[in-house]
XYZ file of C-alpha atoms in Angstrom:
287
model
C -61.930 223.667 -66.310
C -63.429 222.895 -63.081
C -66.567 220.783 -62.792
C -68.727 219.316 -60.037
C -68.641 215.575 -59.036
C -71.742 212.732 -59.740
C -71.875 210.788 -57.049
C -72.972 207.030 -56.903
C -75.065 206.588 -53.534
C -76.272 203.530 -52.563
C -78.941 203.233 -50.541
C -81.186 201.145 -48.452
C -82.786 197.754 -49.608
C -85.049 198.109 -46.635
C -83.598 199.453 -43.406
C -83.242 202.913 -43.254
C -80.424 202.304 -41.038
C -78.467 201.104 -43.252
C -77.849 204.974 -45.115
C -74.376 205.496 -44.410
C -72.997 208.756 -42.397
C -71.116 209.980 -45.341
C -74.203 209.735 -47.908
C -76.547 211.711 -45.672
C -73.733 213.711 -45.385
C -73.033 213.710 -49.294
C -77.262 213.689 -50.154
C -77.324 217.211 -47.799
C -74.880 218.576 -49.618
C -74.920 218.417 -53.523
C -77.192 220.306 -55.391
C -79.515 218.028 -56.794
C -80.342 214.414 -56.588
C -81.142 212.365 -59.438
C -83.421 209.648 -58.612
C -85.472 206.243 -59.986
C -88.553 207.389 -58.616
C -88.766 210.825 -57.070
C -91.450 210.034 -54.348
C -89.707 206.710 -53.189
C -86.985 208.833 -52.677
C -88.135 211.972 -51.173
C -90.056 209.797 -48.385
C -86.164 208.535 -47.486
C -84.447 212.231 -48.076
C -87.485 213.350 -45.739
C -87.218 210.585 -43.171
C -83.402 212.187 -42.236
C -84.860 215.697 -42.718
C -82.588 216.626 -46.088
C -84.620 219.115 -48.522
C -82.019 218.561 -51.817
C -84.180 219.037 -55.224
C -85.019 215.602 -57.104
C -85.144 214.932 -60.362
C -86.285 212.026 -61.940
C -84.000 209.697 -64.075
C -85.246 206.052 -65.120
C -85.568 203.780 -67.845
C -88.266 205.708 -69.746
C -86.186 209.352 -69.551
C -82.529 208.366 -69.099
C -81.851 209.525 -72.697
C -83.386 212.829 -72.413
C -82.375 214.229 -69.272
C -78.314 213.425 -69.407
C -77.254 216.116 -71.404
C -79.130 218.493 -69.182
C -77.357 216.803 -66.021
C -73.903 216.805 -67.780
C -74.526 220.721 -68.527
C -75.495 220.967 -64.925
C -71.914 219.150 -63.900
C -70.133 221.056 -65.919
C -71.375 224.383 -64.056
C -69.491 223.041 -61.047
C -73.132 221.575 -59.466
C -72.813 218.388 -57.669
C -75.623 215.841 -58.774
C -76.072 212.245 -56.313
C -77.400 209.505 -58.640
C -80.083 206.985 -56.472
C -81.900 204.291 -57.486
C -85.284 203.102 -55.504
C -83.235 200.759 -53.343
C -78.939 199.303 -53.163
C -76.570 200.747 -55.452
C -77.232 202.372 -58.694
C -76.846 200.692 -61.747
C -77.373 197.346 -60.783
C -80.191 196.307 -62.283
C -81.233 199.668 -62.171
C -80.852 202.994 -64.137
C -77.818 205.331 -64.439
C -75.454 204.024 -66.709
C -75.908 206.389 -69.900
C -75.397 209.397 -67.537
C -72.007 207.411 -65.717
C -70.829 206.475 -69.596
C -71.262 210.341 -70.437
C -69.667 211.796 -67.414
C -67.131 209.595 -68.015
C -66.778 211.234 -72.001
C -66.653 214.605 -70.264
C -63.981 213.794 -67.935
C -66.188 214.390 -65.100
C -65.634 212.953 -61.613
C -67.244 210.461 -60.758
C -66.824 209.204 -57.061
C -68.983 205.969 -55.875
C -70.674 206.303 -52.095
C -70.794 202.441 -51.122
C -73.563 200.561 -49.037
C -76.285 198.004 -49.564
C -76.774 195.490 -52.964
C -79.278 193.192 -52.482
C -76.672 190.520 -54.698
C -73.593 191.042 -52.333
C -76.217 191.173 -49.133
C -77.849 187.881 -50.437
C -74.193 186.221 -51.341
C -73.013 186.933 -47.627
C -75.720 185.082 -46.067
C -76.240 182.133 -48.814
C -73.752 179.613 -47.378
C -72.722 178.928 -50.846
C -69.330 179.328 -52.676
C -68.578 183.045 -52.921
C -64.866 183.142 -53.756
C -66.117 183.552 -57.253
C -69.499 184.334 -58.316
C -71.589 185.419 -61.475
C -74.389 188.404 -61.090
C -77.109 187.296 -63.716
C -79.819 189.940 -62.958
C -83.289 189.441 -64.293
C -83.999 187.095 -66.689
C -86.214 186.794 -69.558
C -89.938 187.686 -68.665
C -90.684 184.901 -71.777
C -90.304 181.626 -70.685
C -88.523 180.303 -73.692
C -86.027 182.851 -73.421
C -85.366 182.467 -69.638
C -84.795 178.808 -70.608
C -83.115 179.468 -73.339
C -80.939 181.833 -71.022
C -80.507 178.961 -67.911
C -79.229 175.945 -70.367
C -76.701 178.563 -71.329
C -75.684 178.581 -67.298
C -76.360 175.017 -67.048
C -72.330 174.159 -66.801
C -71.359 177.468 -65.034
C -69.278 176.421 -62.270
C -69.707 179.952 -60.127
C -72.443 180.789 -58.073
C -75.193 182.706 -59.296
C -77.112 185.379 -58.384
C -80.686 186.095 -60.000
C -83.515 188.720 -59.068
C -86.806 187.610 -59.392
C -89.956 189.242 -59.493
C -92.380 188.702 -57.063
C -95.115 187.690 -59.845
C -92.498 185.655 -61.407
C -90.830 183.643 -58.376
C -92.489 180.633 -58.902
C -91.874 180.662 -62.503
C -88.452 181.094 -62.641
C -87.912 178.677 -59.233
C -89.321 175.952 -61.676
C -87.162 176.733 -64.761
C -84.394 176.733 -62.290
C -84.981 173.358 -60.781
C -85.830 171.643 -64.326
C -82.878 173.035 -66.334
C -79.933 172.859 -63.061
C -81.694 170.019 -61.066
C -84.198 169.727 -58.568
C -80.674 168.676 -56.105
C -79.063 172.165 -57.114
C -77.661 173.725 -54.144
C -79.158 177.225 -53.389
C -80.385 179.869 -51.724
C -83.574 182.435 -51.499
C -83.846 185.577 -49.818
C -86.679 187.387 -49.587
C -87.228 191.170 -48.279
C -83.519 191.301 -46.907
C -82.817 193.984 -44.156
C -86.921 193.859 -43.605
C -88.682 193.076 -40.937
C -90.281 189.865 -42.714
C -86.713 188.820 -43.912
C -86.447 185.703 -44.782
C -82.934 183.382 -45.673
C -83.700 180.203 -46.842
C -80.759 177.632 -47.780
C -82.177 174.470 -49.645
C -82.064 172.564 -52.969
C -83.908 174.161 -55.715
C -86.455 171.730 -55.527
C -86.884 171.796 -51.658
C -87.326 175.716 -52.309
C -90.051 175.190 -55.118
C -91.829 173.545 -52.520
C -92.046 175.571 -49.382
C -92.975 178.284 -52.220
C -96.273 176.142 -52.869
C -96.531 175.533 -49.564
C -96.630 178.813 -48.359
C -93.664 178.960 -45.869
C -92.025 180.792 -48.229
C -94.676 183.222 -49.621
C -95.056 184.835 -52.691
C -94.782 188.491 -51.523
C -91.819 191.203 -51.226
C -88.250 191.076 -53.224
C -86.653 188.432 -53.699
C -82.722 187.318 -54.460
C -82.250 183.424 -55.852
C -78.742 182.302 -55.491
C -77.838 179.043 -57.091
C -74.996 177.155 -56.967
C -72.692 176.529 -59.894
C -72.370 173.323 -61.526
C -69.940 170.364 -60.010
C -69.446 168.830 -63.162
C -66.315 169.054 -64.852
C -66.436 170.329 -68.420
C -64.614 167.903 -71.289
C -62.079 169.815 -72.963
C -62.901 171.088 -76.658
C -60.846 168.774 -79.083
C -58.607 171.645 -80.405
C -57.372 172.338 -76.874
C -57.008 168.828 -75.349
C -55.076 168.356 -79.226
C -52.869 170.877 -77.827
C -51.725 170.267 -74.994
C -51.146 166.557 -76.062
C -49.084 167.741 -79.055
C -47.119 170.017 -76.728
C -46.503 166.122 -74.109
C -45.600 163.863 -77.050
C -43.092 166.066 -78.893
C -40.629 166.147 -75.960
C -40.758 162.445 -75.821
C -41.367 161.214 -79.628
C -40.743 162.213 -83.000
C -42.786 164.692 -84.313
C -44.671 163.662 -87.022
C -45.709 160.275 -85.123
C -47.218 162.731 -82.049
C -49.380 164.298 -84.951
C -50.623 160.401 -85.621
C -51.145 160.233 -82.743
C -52.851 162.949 -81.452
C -55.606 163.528 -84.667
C -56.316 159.763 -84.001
C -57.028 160.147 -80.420
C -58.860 164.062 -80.568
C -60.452 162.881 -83.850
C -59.149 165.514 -85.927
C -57.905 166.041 -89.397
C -53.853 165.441 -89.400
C -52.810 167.889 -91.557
C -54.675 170.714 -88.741
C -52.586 168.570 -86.156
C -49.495 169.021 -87.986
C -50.063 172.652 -88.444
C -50.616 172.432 -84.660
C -47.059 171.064 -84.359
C -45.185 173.315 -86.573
C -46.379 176.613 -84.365
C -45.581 174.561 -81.384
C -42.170 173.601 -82.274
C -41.708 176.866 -84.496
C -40.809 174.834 -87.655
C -42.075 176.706 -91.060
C -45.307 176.249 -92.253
C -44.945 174.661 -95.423
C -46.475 170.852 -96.774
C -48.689 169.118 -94.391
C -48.725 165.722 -92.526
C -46.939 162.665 -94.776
């Protein structure tokens, strides 16, 4: 059974330039276009002159309106999921009607283009071999702190959204749970014409924020950088990898001495250490 295709379009975080060829193309040509907000879109479908119905799919109506958009896919009509700005899904709605396509075995096919994270990662001069998208976080301060001392050791860059309303806020949470010396970054309204790409410490940042030079109005993206220091091994693992160094060079049961002195763990857990390492049964413990 045949059925039509949801497409993923991404779409500008600002410049209307950025719209891709093949999404225009792809926007003109399916039947209907799902999107956050209806009006945001239609001003951007109207700007290149395309006249596809919308229909609106966000947070508050996600769950009511997929089963009528699966039905619709399954009648062999194309539907283009948007969201108000970059690519759907990210931070944004979509994913209950992508998980139930999916279930169908309904094509899916992803239109690339803008996210503000990769956008703001390009242009951050920090590490971006490996990096950790972190979204929004908690509204409630305790829980956004709660949230950062969780990140405190994460050695990957990472990228947060921040509401305007809330930049401050979570600038200062930032700084007092990473460091005030935390390498990062802030952009605000990327791809706009007030675009701004600030590289600075998280406490240099907190301050041109009070100051003004970086003001408190638009979107904004807060990279920061992951933490330099090196984590200590758990116990259990650095017992491990000792055990497997000191029974290729002593006898066994004085490695297990060793080793539950040095870790600070109970011998006869060493010794059961040893036996799975050297494949010996499992029987008595540590003499």
């Amino acid at each position: 059974m045949s059925s039509g295709t949801l497409f993923i379009i991404a779409t500008p975080i600002g410049n209307l330039g950025d719209l891709s060829p093949r999404a225009r193309q792809i926007l003109t040509e399916v039947e209907l276009v799902a999107a956050e907000d209806t009006r945001h879109t239609g001003r951007l479908l109207s700007h290149f002159g395309i006249k596809t119905p919308l229909l609106a799919l966000h947070d508050h109506n996600e769950r009511d309106v997929v089963a009528g958009l699966i039905t619709n896919l399954q009648d062999n009509l194309s539907v283009a999921l948007v969201s108000d700005a970059g690519t759907p899904l990210i931070s944004d709605p979509g994913f209950r009607l992508v998980q139930a396509a999916h279930r169908q075995r309904i094509r899916v096919s992803p239109v690339p283009g803008p996210s503000a994270a990769v956008v703001a990662m390009s242009a951050a001069g920090l590490p971006s071999d490996r990096y950790c998208f972190e979204g929004f976080l908690p509204a409630k301060r305790k829980a956004r702190r709660d949230r950062l001392i969780e990140l405190r050791t994460e050695c990957r860059s990472m990228v947060f959204f921040a509401a305007v309303h809330r930049i401050r806020d979570v600038l200062e949470d930032l700084a007092d749970t990473f460091g005030n010396d935390r390498e990062a970054f802030i952009g605000r309204e990327l791809t706009k014409m007030h675009e701004q790409c600030v590289a600075a410490s998280l406490g240099e940042l907190l301050v041109q924020v009070d100051g003004g030079a970086i003001p408190s109005k638009g979107e904004f993206v807060i990279i920061a950088g992951g933490s330099r220091d090196v984590p200590v091994a758990a116990p259990a693992l650095l017992a491990a990898k000792l055990l497997r160094e000191l029974i290729t060079v002593l006898p066994a049961k004085q490695a297990v001495v060793i080793v539950s002195r040095v870790c600070g763990l109970n011998r006869n857990a060493v010794y059961r250490e040893m036996l799975a390492l050297t494949g010996q049964p499992g029987a008595g413990g540590a003499s």
